[in-house]
């Protein structure tokens, strides 16, 4: 396999966030709340697994005693290679986009972790190719917010958001306008002992960076290097919404009896994960 040193330097994060196997669940939450979206569990630099916001949601939905857990108990495995043996960029991007894996690890000759490749680190690549300056967000955005009643409990939305790979959050009408609940919002309220009983109307509302769907992905990728997610303003067509309604109903995310459970058609969440769609072989061939 051809070794592209310059490309590797571009897409590899050589300073991942490392934690020990015995890090408590509470300390993991503190790191997540401070802005980290991925933590790598290592034992003397030997990789054991990773913890993401999605990992936390899975654990919460399983209804186990979370506060007795240590990082080694719930971290998820990921593939790792020596740098010169890494698959090509488009294969890695495709695996991450299909959520086969969320990250790839890079090792030195001694088997120690030297860096990771994630959707966020891959975003650096867009600035190396002029081609991507012509691609707008409309190519990658999708409906990924569901309207929900303000009296819904936090535990209920945790269980629902765990049922779908596409769903990124919920939206409801608060006293001061629309409020959005994301992975990050959920994590930040877990320090309250009564979090299971909390209703979403009582959650703190956070301001999200908003952009237009006509923005180019090269611009957005730079913003996402400093933000885990953004809000995109876009009006989806009825046919697009209908396709996602069917998909979400198959996953029992939408309740036909409740009018407030429906796919939201005017705002969408964008993350580095959505941008790398344009690096997947299927998208490249179609474009």
PDB file of C-alpha atoms in Angstrom:
ATOM      1  CA  UNK A   1       0.000   0.000   0.000  1.00  0.00           C
ATOM      2  CA  UNK A   2       1.321   3.418  -0.984  1.00  0.00           C
ATOM      3  CA  UNK A   3       2.359   5.484   2.031  1.00  0.00           C
ATOM      4  CA  UNK A   4       1.380   9.156   1.773  1.00  0.00           C
ATOM      5  CA  UNK A   5       3.272  10.854   4.577  1.00  0.00           C
ATOM      6  CA  UNK A   6       2.007  14.378   3.808  1.00  0.00           C
ATOM      7  CA  UNK A   7      -1.619  13.198   3.717  1.00  0.00           C
ATOM      8  CA  UNK A   8      -1.207  11.353   7.010  1.00  0.00           C
ATOM      9  CA  UNK A   9       0.182  14.447   8.680  1.00  0.00           C
ATOM     10  CA  UNK A  10      -2.902  16.331   7.445  1.00  0.00           C
ATOM     11  CA  UNK A  11      -5.585  13.929   8.655  1.00  0.00           C
ATOM     12  CA  UNK A  12      -4.041  12.386  11.792  1.00  0.00           C
ATOM     13  CA  UNK A  13      -4.663  13.994  15.175  1.00  0.00           C
ATOM     14  CA  UNK A  14      -1.339  13.514  16.943  1.00  0.00           C
ATOM     15  CA  UNK A  15      -2.667  14.935  20.208  1.00  0.00           C
ATOM     16  CA  UNK A  16      -5.758  12.867  21.073  1.00  0.00           C
ATOM     17  CA  UNK A  17      -7.359  13.106  24.490  1.00  0.00           C
ATOM     18  CA  UNK A  18      -5.977  10.167  26.494  1.00  0.00           C
ATOM     19  CA  UNK A  19      -7.393   8.782  29.739  1.00  0.00           C
ATOM     20  CA  UNK A  20      -6.439   5.856  31.973  1.00  0.00           C
ATOM     21  CA  UNK A  21      -8.460   2.609  32.171  1.00  0.00           C
ATOM     22  CA  UNK A  22      -9.522   3.394  35.754  1.00  0.00           C
ATOM     23  CA  UNK A  23     -10.975   6.829  35.011  1.00  0.00           C
ATOM     24  CA  UNK A  24     -14.388   7.023  36.684  1.00  0.00           C
ATOM     25  CA  UNK A  25     -17.624   7.559  34.767  1.00  0.00           C
ATOM     26  CA  UNK A  26     -18.008  10.907  36.522  1.00  0.00           C
ATOM     27  CA  UNK A  27     -14.574  12.082  35.416  1.00  0.00           C
ATOM     28  CA  UNK A  28     -15.331  10.972  31.865  1.00  0.00           C
ATOM     29  CA  UNK A  29     -18.475  13.134  31.973  1.00  0.00           C
ATOM     30  CA  UNK A  30     -16.476  16.120  33.226  1.00  0.00           C
ATOM     31  CA  UNK A  31     -14.142  15.847  30.246  1.00  0.00           C
ATOM     32  CA  UNK A  32     -17.048  15.526  27.846  1.00  0.00           C
ATOM     33  CA  UNK A  33     -18.739  18.574  29.322  1.00  0.00           C
ATOM     34  CA  UNK A  34     -15.537  20.585  28.936  1.00  0.00           C
ATOM     35  CA  UNK A  35     -15.750  20.114  25.172  1.00  0.00           C
ATOM     36  CA  UNK A  36     -14.096  16.807  24.328  1.00  0.00           C
ATOM     37  CA  UNK A  37     -16.115  14.661  21.914  1.00  0.00           C
ATOM     38  CA  UNK A  38     -13.826  11.616  22.009  1.00  0.00           C
ATOM     39  CA  UNK A  39     -11.565  10.126  24.696  1.00  0.00           C
ATOM     40  CA  UNK A  40      -9.012   7.379  24.066  1.00  0.00           C
ATOM     41  CA  UNK A  41      -8.484   4.818  26.820  1.00  0.00           C
ATOM     42  CA  UNK A  42      -4.841   3.701  26.971  1.00  0.00           C
ATOM     43  CA  UNK A  43      -2.796   1.565  29.325  1.00  0.00           C
ATOM     44  CA  UNK A  44       0.772   2.871  29.133  1.00  0.00           C
ATOM     45  CA  UNK A  45      -0.005   4.125  25.597  1.00  0.00           C
ATOM     46  CA  UNK A  46      -1.390   0.720  24.527  1.00  0.00           C
ATOM     47  CA  UNK A  47      -4.886   1.493  23.119  1.00  0.00           C
ATOM     48  CA  UNK A  48      -7.804  -0.256  24.828  1.00  0.00           C
ATOM     49  CA  UNK A  49     -10.719   1.609  23.279  1.00  0.00           C
ATOM     50  CA  UNK A  50     -12.461   4.968  22.910  1.00  0.00           C
ATOM     51  CA  UNK A  51     -15.398   6.769  24.501  1.00  0.00           C
ATOM     52  CA  UNK A  52     -17.602   9.154  22.518  1.00  0.00           C
ATOM     53  CA  UNK A  53     -20.805  11.061  23.268  1.00  0.00           C
ATOM     54  CA  UNK A  54     -22.640   8.207  21.561  1.00  0.00           C
ATOM     55  CA  UNK A  55     -20.931   5.729  23.898  1.00  0.00           C
ATOM     56  CA  UNK A  56     -22.299   7.618  26.889  1.00  0.00           C
ATOM     57  CA  UNK A  57     -25.818   7.589  25.414  1.00  0.00           C
ATOM     58  CA  UNK A  58     -25.631   3.808  24.879  1.00  0.00           C
ATOM     59  CA  UNK A  59     -24.603   3.281  28.493  1.00  0.00           C
ATOM     60  CA  UNK A  60     -27.388   5.523  29.813  1.00  0.00           C
ATOM     61  CA  UNK A  61     -30.002   3.759  27.702  1.00  0.00           C
ATOM     62  CA  UNK A  62     -28.884   0.354  29.055  1.00  0.00           C
ATOM     63  CA  UNK A  63     -30.066   1.336  32.540  1.00  0.00           C
ATOM     64  CA  UNK A  64     -27.027  -0.057  34.401  1.00  0.00           C
ATOM     65  CA  UNK A  65     -25.323   1.463  37.445  1.00  0.00           C
ATOM     66  CA  UNK A  66     -23.230   4.037  35.611  1.00  0.00           C
ATOM     67  CA  UNK A  67     -21.441   5.550  38.588  1.00  0.00           C
ATOM     68  CA  UNK A  68     -19.612   2.338  39.468  1.00  0.00           C
ATOM     69  CA  UNK A  69     -18.121   2.111  35.977  1.00  0.00           C
ATOM     70  CA  UNK A  70     -14.524   2.759  34.982  1.00  0.00           C
ATOM     71  CA  UNK A  71     -13.431   3.723  31.472  1.00  0.00           C
ATOM     72  CA  UNK A  72     -12.110   0.215  30.766  1.00  0.00           C
ATOM     73  CA  UNK A  73     -15.615  -1.188  31.440  1.00  0.00           C
ATOM     74  CA  UNK A  74     -17.441   0.661  28.685  1.00  0.00           C
ATOM     75  CA  UNK A  75     -14.924   1.893  26.100  1.00  0.00           C
ATOM     76  CA  UNK A  76     -15.453   0.682  22.531  1.00  0.00           C
ATOM     77  CA  UNK A  77     -12.816  -0.992  20.389  1.00  0.00           C
ATOM     78  CA  UNK A  78     -11.388   0.564  17.231  1.00  0.00           C
ATOM     79  CA  UNK A  79      -8.952  -0.553  14.508  1.00  0.00           C
ATOM     80  CA  UNK A  80      -5.357   0.650  14.619  1.00  0.00           C
ATOM     81  CA  UNK A  81      -2.428   0.401  12.240  1.00  0.00           C
ATOM     82  CA  UNK A  82       1.130   1.546  11.837  1.00  0.00           C
ATOM     83  CA  UNK A  83       1.027   4.768   9.832  1.00  0.00           C
ATOM     84  CA  UNK A  84       2.600   3.196   6.754  1.00  0.00           C
ATOM     85  CA  UNK A  85      -0.060   0.443   6.777  1.00  0.00           C
ATOM     86  CA  UNK A  86      -3.165   2.648   7.062  1.00  0.00           C
ATOM     87  CA  UNK A  87      -5.972   2.111   4.522  1.00  0.00           C
ATOM     88  CA  UNK A  88      -6.479   4.908   1.999  1.00  0.00           C
ATOM     89  CA  UNK A  89      -8.339   8.064   3.026  1.00  0.00           C
ATOM     90  CA  UNK A  90     -11.525   7.244   1.123  1.00  0.00           C
ATOM     91  CA  UNK A  91     -11.818   3.776   2.677  1.00  0.00           C
ATOM     92  CA  UNK A  92     -11.346   5.255   6.150  1.00  0.00           C
ATOM     93  CA  UNK A  93     -13.899   8.012   5.473  1.00  0.00           C
ATOM     94  CA  UNK A  94     -16.379   5.448   4.160  1.00  0.00           C
ATOM     95  CA  UNK A  95     -16.000   3.236   7.248  1.00  0.00           C
ATOM     96  CA  UNK A  96     -16.493   6.196   9.582  1.00  0.00           C
ATOM     97  CA  UNK A  97     -19.465   7.526   7.606  1.00  0.00           C
ATOM     98  CA  UNK A  98     -21.151   4.093   7.659  1.00  0.00           C
ATOM     99  CA  UNK A  99     -20.290   3.973  11.370  1.00  0.00           C
ATOM    100  CA  UNK A 100     -18.419   0.710  10.999  1.00  0.00           C
ATOM    101  CA  UNK A 101     -15.886   2.494  13.205  1.00  0.00           C
ATOM    102  CA  UNK A 102     -15.849   6.043  14.582  1.00  0.00           C
ATOM    103  CA  UNK A 103     -12.058   6.371  14.682  1.00  0.00           C
ATOM    104  CA  UNK A 104      -8.869   4.745  13.442  1.00  0.00           C
ATOM    105  CA  UNK A 105      -5.730   4.536  15.566  1.00  0.00           C
ATOM    106  CA  UNK A 106      -2.106   5.019  14.511  1.00  0.00           C
ATOM    107  CA  UNK A 107       0.728   3.115  16.177  1.00  0.00           C
ATOM    108  CA  UNK A 108       4.503   3.380  16.237  1.00  0.00           C
ATOM    109  CA  UNK A 109       6.862   0.417  15.864  1.00  0.00           C
ATOM    110  CA  UNK A 110       6.489  -0.420  19.571  1.00  0.00           C
ATOM    111  CA  UNK A 111       2.694  -0.677  19.341  1.00  0.00           C
ATOM    112  CA  UNK A 112       2.121   2.584  21.213  1.00  0.00           C
ATOM    113  CA  UNK A 113      -0.652   4.954  20.146  1.00  0.00           C
ATOM    114  CA  UNK A 114       0.691   8.036  18.367  1.00  0.00           C
ATOM    115  CA  UNK A 115      -2.544   9.518  17.007  1.00  0.00           C
ATOM    116  CA  UNK A 116      -6.071   8.945  15.734  1.00  0.00           C
ATOM    117  CA  UNK A 117      -8.078   9.621  12.598  1.00  0.00           C
ATOM    118  CA  UNK A 118     -11.644  10.810  13.167  1.00  0.00           C
ATOM    119  CA  UNK A 119     -14.285  12.655  11.175  1.00  0.00           C
ATOM    120  CA  UNK A 120     -13.046  15.871  12.775  1.00  0.00           C
ATOM    121  CA  UNK A 121      -9.381  15.287  11.936  1.00  0.00           C
ATOM    122  CA  UNK A 122     -10.317  14.373   8.343  1.00  0.00           C
ATOM    123  CA  UNK A 123     -11.893  17.843   7.994  1.00  0.00           C
ATOM    124  CA  UNK A 124      -8.362  19.231   7.579  1.00  0.00           C
ATOM    125  CA  UNK A 125      -8.205  17.484   4.215  1.00  0.00           C
ATOM    126  CA  UNK A 126     -10.838  19.711   2.619  1.00  0.00           C
ATOM    127  CA  UNK A 127      -8.440  22.657   2.692  1.00  0.00           C
ATOM    128  CA  UNK A 128      -5.845  20.765   0.643  1.00  0.00           C
ATOM    129  CA  UNK A 129      -8.022  20.282  -2.455  1.00  0.00           C
ATOM    130  CA  UNK A 130      -9.547  23.121  -4.475  1.00  0.00           C
ATOM    131  CA  UNK A 131     -12.363  20.809  -5.643  1.00  0.00           C
ATOM    132  CA  UNK A 132     -14.132  20.980  -2.265  1.00  0.00           C
ATOM    133  CA  UNK A 133     -14.395  24.764  -2.361  1.00  0.00           C
ATOM    134  CA  UNK A 134     -17.248  24.291  -4.828  1.00  0.00           C
ATOM    135  CA  UNK A 135     -19.299  21.896  -2.674  1.00  0.00           C
ATOM    136  CA  UNK A 136     -22.002  23.375  -0.442  1.00  0.00           C
ATOM    137  CA  UNK A 137     -23.706  21.967   2.630  1.00  0.00           C
ATOM    138  CA  UNK A 138     -26.811  21.145   0.603  1.00  0.00           C
ATOM    139  CA  UNK A 139     -24.893  18.081  -0.618  1.00  0.00           C
ATOM    140  CA  UNK A 140     -24.614  16.572   2.855  1.00  0.00           C
ATOM    141  CA  UNK A 141     -27.317  17.922   5.189  1.00  0.00           C
ATOM    142  CA  UNK A 142     -30.268  15.763   6.155  1.00  0.00           C
ATOM    143  CA  UNK A 143     -33.304  16.058   8.448  1.00  0.00           C
ATOM    144  CA  UNK A 144     -32.011  14.910  11.831  1.00  0.00           C
ATOM    145  CA  UNK A 145     -34.154  16.710  14.413  1.00  0.00           C
ATOM    146  CA  UNK A 146     -37.492  15.491  15.760  1.00  0.00           C
ATOM    147  CA  UNK A 147     -40.046  17.752  17.425  1.00  0.00           C
ATOM    148  CA  UNK A 148     -41.009  16.641  20.901  1.00  0.00           C
ATOM    149  CA  UNK A 149     -43.270  17.779  23.730  1.00  0.00           C
ATOM    150  CA  UNK A 150     -41.625  19.951  26.379  1.00  0.00           C
ATOM    151  CA  UNK A 151     -42.889  17.676  29.164  1.00  0.00           C
ATOM    152  CA  UNK A 152     -40.904  14.680  27.873  1.00  0.00           C
ATOM    153  CA  UNK A 153     -38.398  13.295  30.362  1.00  0.00           C
ATOM    154  CA  UNK A 154     -34.659  13.303  29.761  1.00  0.00           C
ATOM    155  CA  UNK A 155     -34.569   9.515  30.122  1.00  0.00           C
ATOM    156  CA  UNK A 156     -37.173   9.134  27.367  1.00  0.00           C
ATOM    157  CA  UNK A 157     -35.181  11.123  24.818  1.00  0.00           C
ATOM    158  CA  UNK A 158     -31.982   9.273  25.772  1.00  0.00           C
ATOM    159  CA  UNK A 159     -33.686   5.995  24.903  1.00  0.00           C
ATOM    160  CA  UNK A 160     -35.051   7.403  21.663  1.00  0.00           C
ATOM    161  CA  UNK A 161     -31.808   8.985  20.472  1.00  0.00           C
ATOM    162  CA  UNK A 162     -30.041   5.682  21.095  1.00  0.00           C
ATOM    163  CA  UNK A 163     -32.302   3.972  18.546  1.00  0.00           C
ATOM    164  CA  UNK A 164     -30.999   5.763  15.460  1.00  0.00           C
ATOM    165  CA  UNK A 165     -27.678   6.463  13.781  1.00  0.00           C
ATOM    166  CA  UNK A 166     -29.119   9.448  11.901  1.00  0.00           C
ATOM    167  CA  UNK A 167     -30.960  11.276  14.660  1.00  0.00           C
ATOM    168  CA  UNK A 168     -28.912  14.129  16.149  1.00  0.00           C
ATOM    169  CA  UNK A 169     -31.365  15.686  18.585  1.00  0.00           C
ATOM    170  CA  UNK A 170     -34.800  17.014  19.436  1.00  0.00           C
ATOM    171  CA  UNK A 171     -36.461  20.385  19.122  1.00  0.00           C
ATOM    172  CA  UNK A 172     -39.414  21.905  20.981  1.00  0.00           C
ATOM    173  CA  UNK A 173     -41.136  25.230  21.530  1.00  0.00           C
ATOM    174  CA  UNK A 174     -39.981  26.772  24.792  1.00  0.00           C
ATOM    175  CA  UNK A 175     -41.135  29.928  26.513  1.00  0.00           C
ATOM    176  CA  UNK A 176     -38.479  31.933  24.686  1.00  0.00           C
ATOM    177  CA  UNK A 177     -38.641  30.225  21.305  1.00  0.00           C
ATOM    178  CA  UNK A 178     -37.283  27.008  19.844  1.00  0.00           C
ATOM    179  CA  UNK A 179     -34.952  24.934  22.020  1.00  0.00           C
ATOM    180  CA  UNK A 180     -32.719  22.149  20.755  1.00  0.00           C
ATOM    181  CA  UNK A 181     -31.575  19.113  22.731  1.00  0.00           C
ATOM    182  CA  UNK A 182     -28.394  17.423  21.456  1.00  0.00           C
ATOM    183  CA  UNK A 183     -25.959  14.783  22.711  1.00  0.00           C
ATOM    184  CA  UNK A 184     -23.965  17.553  24.382  1.00  0.00           C
ATOM    185  CA  UNK A 185     -27.049  18.996  26.086  1.00  0.00           C
ATOM    186  CA  UNK A 186     -27.894  15.597  27.528  1.00  0.00           C
ATOM    187  CA  UNK A 187     -24.381  14.974  28.850  1.00  0.00           C
ATOM    188  CA  UNK A 188     -24.252  18.335  30.599  1.00  0.00           C
ATOM    189  CA  UNK A 189     -27.296  17.525  32.758  1.00  0.00           C
ATOM    190  CA  UNK A 190     -26.181  14.140  34.070  1.00  0.00           C
ATOM    191  CA  UNK A 191     -24.552  15.613  37.175  1.00  0.00           C
ATOM    192  CA  UNK A 192     -27.988  16.292  38.620  1.00  0.00           C
ATOM    193  CA  UNK A 193     -28.938  13.330  40.888  1.00  0.00           C
ATOM    194  CA  UNK A 194     -32.530  13.525  39.616  1.00  0.00           C
ATOM    195  CA  UNK A 195     -31.627  13.675  35.934  1.00  0.00           C
ATOM    196  CA  UNK A 196     -33.905  10.739  35.008  1.00  0.00           C
ATOM    197  CA  UNK A 197     -36.956  12.662  36.172  1.00  0.00           C
ATOM    198  CA  UNK A 198     -35.986  15.966  34.565  1.00  0.00           C
ATOM    199  CA  UNK A 199     -38.231  17.177  31.767  1.00  0.00           C
ATOM    200  CA  UNK A 200     -36.615  18.831  28.801  1.00  0.00           C
ATOM    201  CA  UNK A 201     -38.406  22.131  29.391  1.00  0.00           C
ATOM    202  CA  UNK A 202     -36.215  22.541  32.495  1.00  0.00           C
ATOM    203  CA  UNK A 203     -32.942  21.993  30.669  1.00  0.00           C
ATOM    204  CA  UNK A 204     -30.603  24.889  30.029  1.00  0.00           C
ATOM    205  CA  UNK A 205     -30.799  26.193  26.482  1.00  0.00           C
ATOM    206  CA  UNK A 206     -27.487  26.647  24.706  1.00  0.00           C
ATOM    207  CA  UNK A 207     -26.717  28.907  21.789  1.00  0.00           C
ATOM    208  CA  UNK A 208     -25.601  27.121  18.647  1.00  0.00           C
ATOM    209  CA  UNK A 209     -23.544  28.614  15.853  1.00  0.00           C
ATOM    210  CA  UNK A 210     -25.921  28.958  12.876  1.00  0.00           C
ATOM    211  CA  UNK A 211     -24.986  28.866   9.200  1.00  0.00           C
ATOM    212  CA  UNK A 212     -26.806  28.831   5.862  1.00  0.00           C
ATOM    213  CA  UNK A 213     -27.023  25.664   3.760  1.00  0.00           C
ATOM    214  CA  UNK A 214     -25.386  27.438   0.797  1.00  0.00           C
ATOM    215  CA  UNK A 215     -22.104  27.710   2.767  1.00  0.00           C
ATOM    216  CA  UNK A 216     -19.166  25.744   1.337  1.00  0.00           C
ATOM    217  CA  UNK A 217     -17.903  22.725   3.212  1.00  0.00           C
ATOM    218  CA  UNK A 218     -14.354  24.114   3.268  1.00  0.00           C
ATOM    219  CA  UNK A 219     -15.595  27.031   5.373  1.00  0.00           C
ATOM    220  CA  UNK A 220     -17.764  24.818   7.568  1.00  0.00           C
ATOM    221  CA  UNK A 221     -14.976  22.290   8.146  1.00  0.00           C
ATOM    222  CA  UNK A 222     -12.798  25.024   9.648  1.00  0.00           C
ATOM    223  CA  UNK A 223     -15.606  26.103  11.986  1.00  0.00           C
ATOM    224  CA  UNK A 224     -16.194  22.495  13.054  1.00  0.00           C
ATOM    225  CA  UNK A 225     -12.582  22.119  14.104  1.00  0.00           C
ATOM    226  CA  UNK A 226     -13.532  24.363  17.045  1.00  0.00           C
ATOM    227  CA  UNK A 227     -17.201  23.360  17.448  1.00  0.00           C
ATOM    228  CA  UNK A 228     -18.615  19.857  17.806  1.00  0.00           C
ATOM    229  CA  UNK A 229     -21.795  20.769  15.918  1.00  0.00           C
ATOM    230  CA  UNK A 230     -23.560  23.609  14.104  1.00  0.00           C
ATOM    231  CA  UNK A 231     -27.148  24.430  13.212  1.00  0.00           C
ATOM    232  CA  UNK A 232     -27.959  24.741   9.516  1.00  0.00           C
ATOM    233  CA  UNK A 233     -30.962  26.705   8.311  1.00  0.00           C
ATOM    234  CA  UNK A 234     -32.575  24.885   5.393  1.00  0.00           C
ATOM    235  CA  UNK A 235     -36.066  24.094   4.133  1.00  0.00           C
ATOM    236  CA  UNK A 236     -36.317  20.399   3.286  1.00  0.00           C
ATOM    237  CA  UNK A 237     -38.768  19.259   0.626  1.00  0.00           C
ATOM    238  CA  UNK A 238     -41.809  17.188   1.541  1.00  0.00           C
ATOM    239  CA  UNK A 239     -40.403  14.147  -0.275  1.00  0.00           C
ATOM    240  CA  UNK A 240     -37.180  14.286   1.749  1.00  0.00           C
ATOM    241  CA  UNK A 241     -39.095  14.664   5.007  1.00  0.00           C
ATOM    242  CA  UNK A 242     -41.400  11.770   4.079  1.00  0.00           C
ATOM    243  CA  UNK A 243     -38.433   9.478   3.463  1.00  0.00           C
ATOM    244  CA  UNK A 244     -37.038  10.240   6.914  1.00  0.00           C
ATOM    245  CA  UNK A 245     -40.457   9.885   8.536  1.00  0.00           C
ATOM    246  CA  UNK A 246     -40.593   6.325   7.187  1.00  0.00           C
ATOM    247  CA  UNK A 247     -37.061   5.627   8.375  1.00  0.00           C
ATOM    248  CA  UNK A 248     -37.676   6.970  11.867  1.00  0.00           C
ATOM    249  CA  UNK A 249     -40.998   5.150  12.167  1.00  0.00           C
ATOM    250  CA  UNK A 250     -39.216   1.878  11.365  1.00  0.00           C
ATOM    251  CA  UNK A 251     -36.961   2.564  14.351  1.00  0.00           C
ATOM    252  CA  UNK A 252     -39.960   3.426  16.567  1.00  0.00           C
ATOM    253  CA  UNK A 253     -38.719   6.994  16.937  1.00  0.00           C
ATOM    254  CA  UNK A 254     -41.964   8.544  15.761  1.00  0.00           C
ATOM    255  CA  UNK A 255     -45.294   7.918  17.418  1.00  0.00           C
ATOM    256  CA  UNK A 256     -48.195   8.118  14.978  1.00  0.00           C
ATOM    257  CA  UNK A 257     -50.616   8.887  17.805  1.00  0.00           C
ATOM    258  CA  UNK A 258     -48.704  11.979  18.943  1.00  0.00           C
ATOM    259  CA  UNK A 259     -48.716  14.962  16.594  1.00  0.00           C
ATOM    260  CA  UNK A 260     -45.678  16.528  18.276  1.00  0.00           C
ATOM    261  CA  UNK A 261     -43.419  13.630  17.248  1.00  0.00           C
ATOM    262  CA  UNK A 262     -42.503  14.620  13.705  1.00  0.00           C
ATOM    263  CA  UNK A 263     -39.407  15.328  11.642  1.00  0.00           C
ATOM    264  CA  UNK A 264     -38.463  18.996  11.778  1.00  0.00           C
ATOM    265  CA  UNK A 265     -38.138  20.527   8.303  1.00  0.00           C
ATOM    266  CA  UNK A 266     -36.372  23.877   8.756  1.00  0.00           C
ATOM    267  CA  UNK A 267     -33.249  23.256  10.837  1.00  0.00           C
ATOM    268  CA  UNK A 268     -30.638  20.523  10.827  1.00  0.00           C
ATOM    269  CA  UNK A 269     -27.523  19.706  12.847  1.00  0.00           C
ATOM    270  CA  UNK A 270     -24.216  19.408  11.029  1.00  0.00           C
ATOM    271  CA  UNK A 271     -21.105  17.715  12.441  1.00  0.00           C
ATOM    272  CA  UNK A 272     -17.766  16.632  10.950  1.00  0.00           C
ATOM    273  CA  UNK A 273     -19.377  13.231  10.403  1.00  0.00           C
ATOM    274  CA  UNK A 274     -21.821  14.705   7.865  1.00  0.00           C
ATOM    275  CA  UNK A 275     -19.078  16.471   5.895  1.00  0.00           C
ATOM    276  CA  UNK A 276     -17.054  13.330   5.202  1.00  0.00           C
ATOM    277  CA  UNK A 277     -19.948  11.975   3.151  1.00  0.00           C
ATOM    278  CA  UNK A 278     -18.285  13.675   0.176  1.00  0.00           C
ATOM    279  CA  UNK A 279     -15.204  11.468   0.647  1.00  0.00           C
ATOM    280  CA  UNK A 280     -17.082   8.178   0.432  1.00  0.00           C
ATOM    281  CA  UNK A 281     -16.559   6.227  -2.819  1.00  0.00           C
ATOM    282  CA  UNK A 282     -20.303   6.153  -3.591  1.00  0.00           C
ATOM    283  CA  UNK A 283     -20.618   9.952  -3.350  1.00  0.00           C
ATOM    284  CA  UNK A 284     -17.426  10.532  -5.357  1.00  0.00           C
ATOM    285  CA  UNK A 285     -18.610   8.261  -8.160  1.00  0.00           C
ATOM    286  CA  UNK A 286     -22.085   9.816  -8.288  1.00  0.00           C
ATOM    287  CA  UNK A 287     -20.767  13.394  -8.250  1.00  0.00           C
TER     288      UNK A 287
END
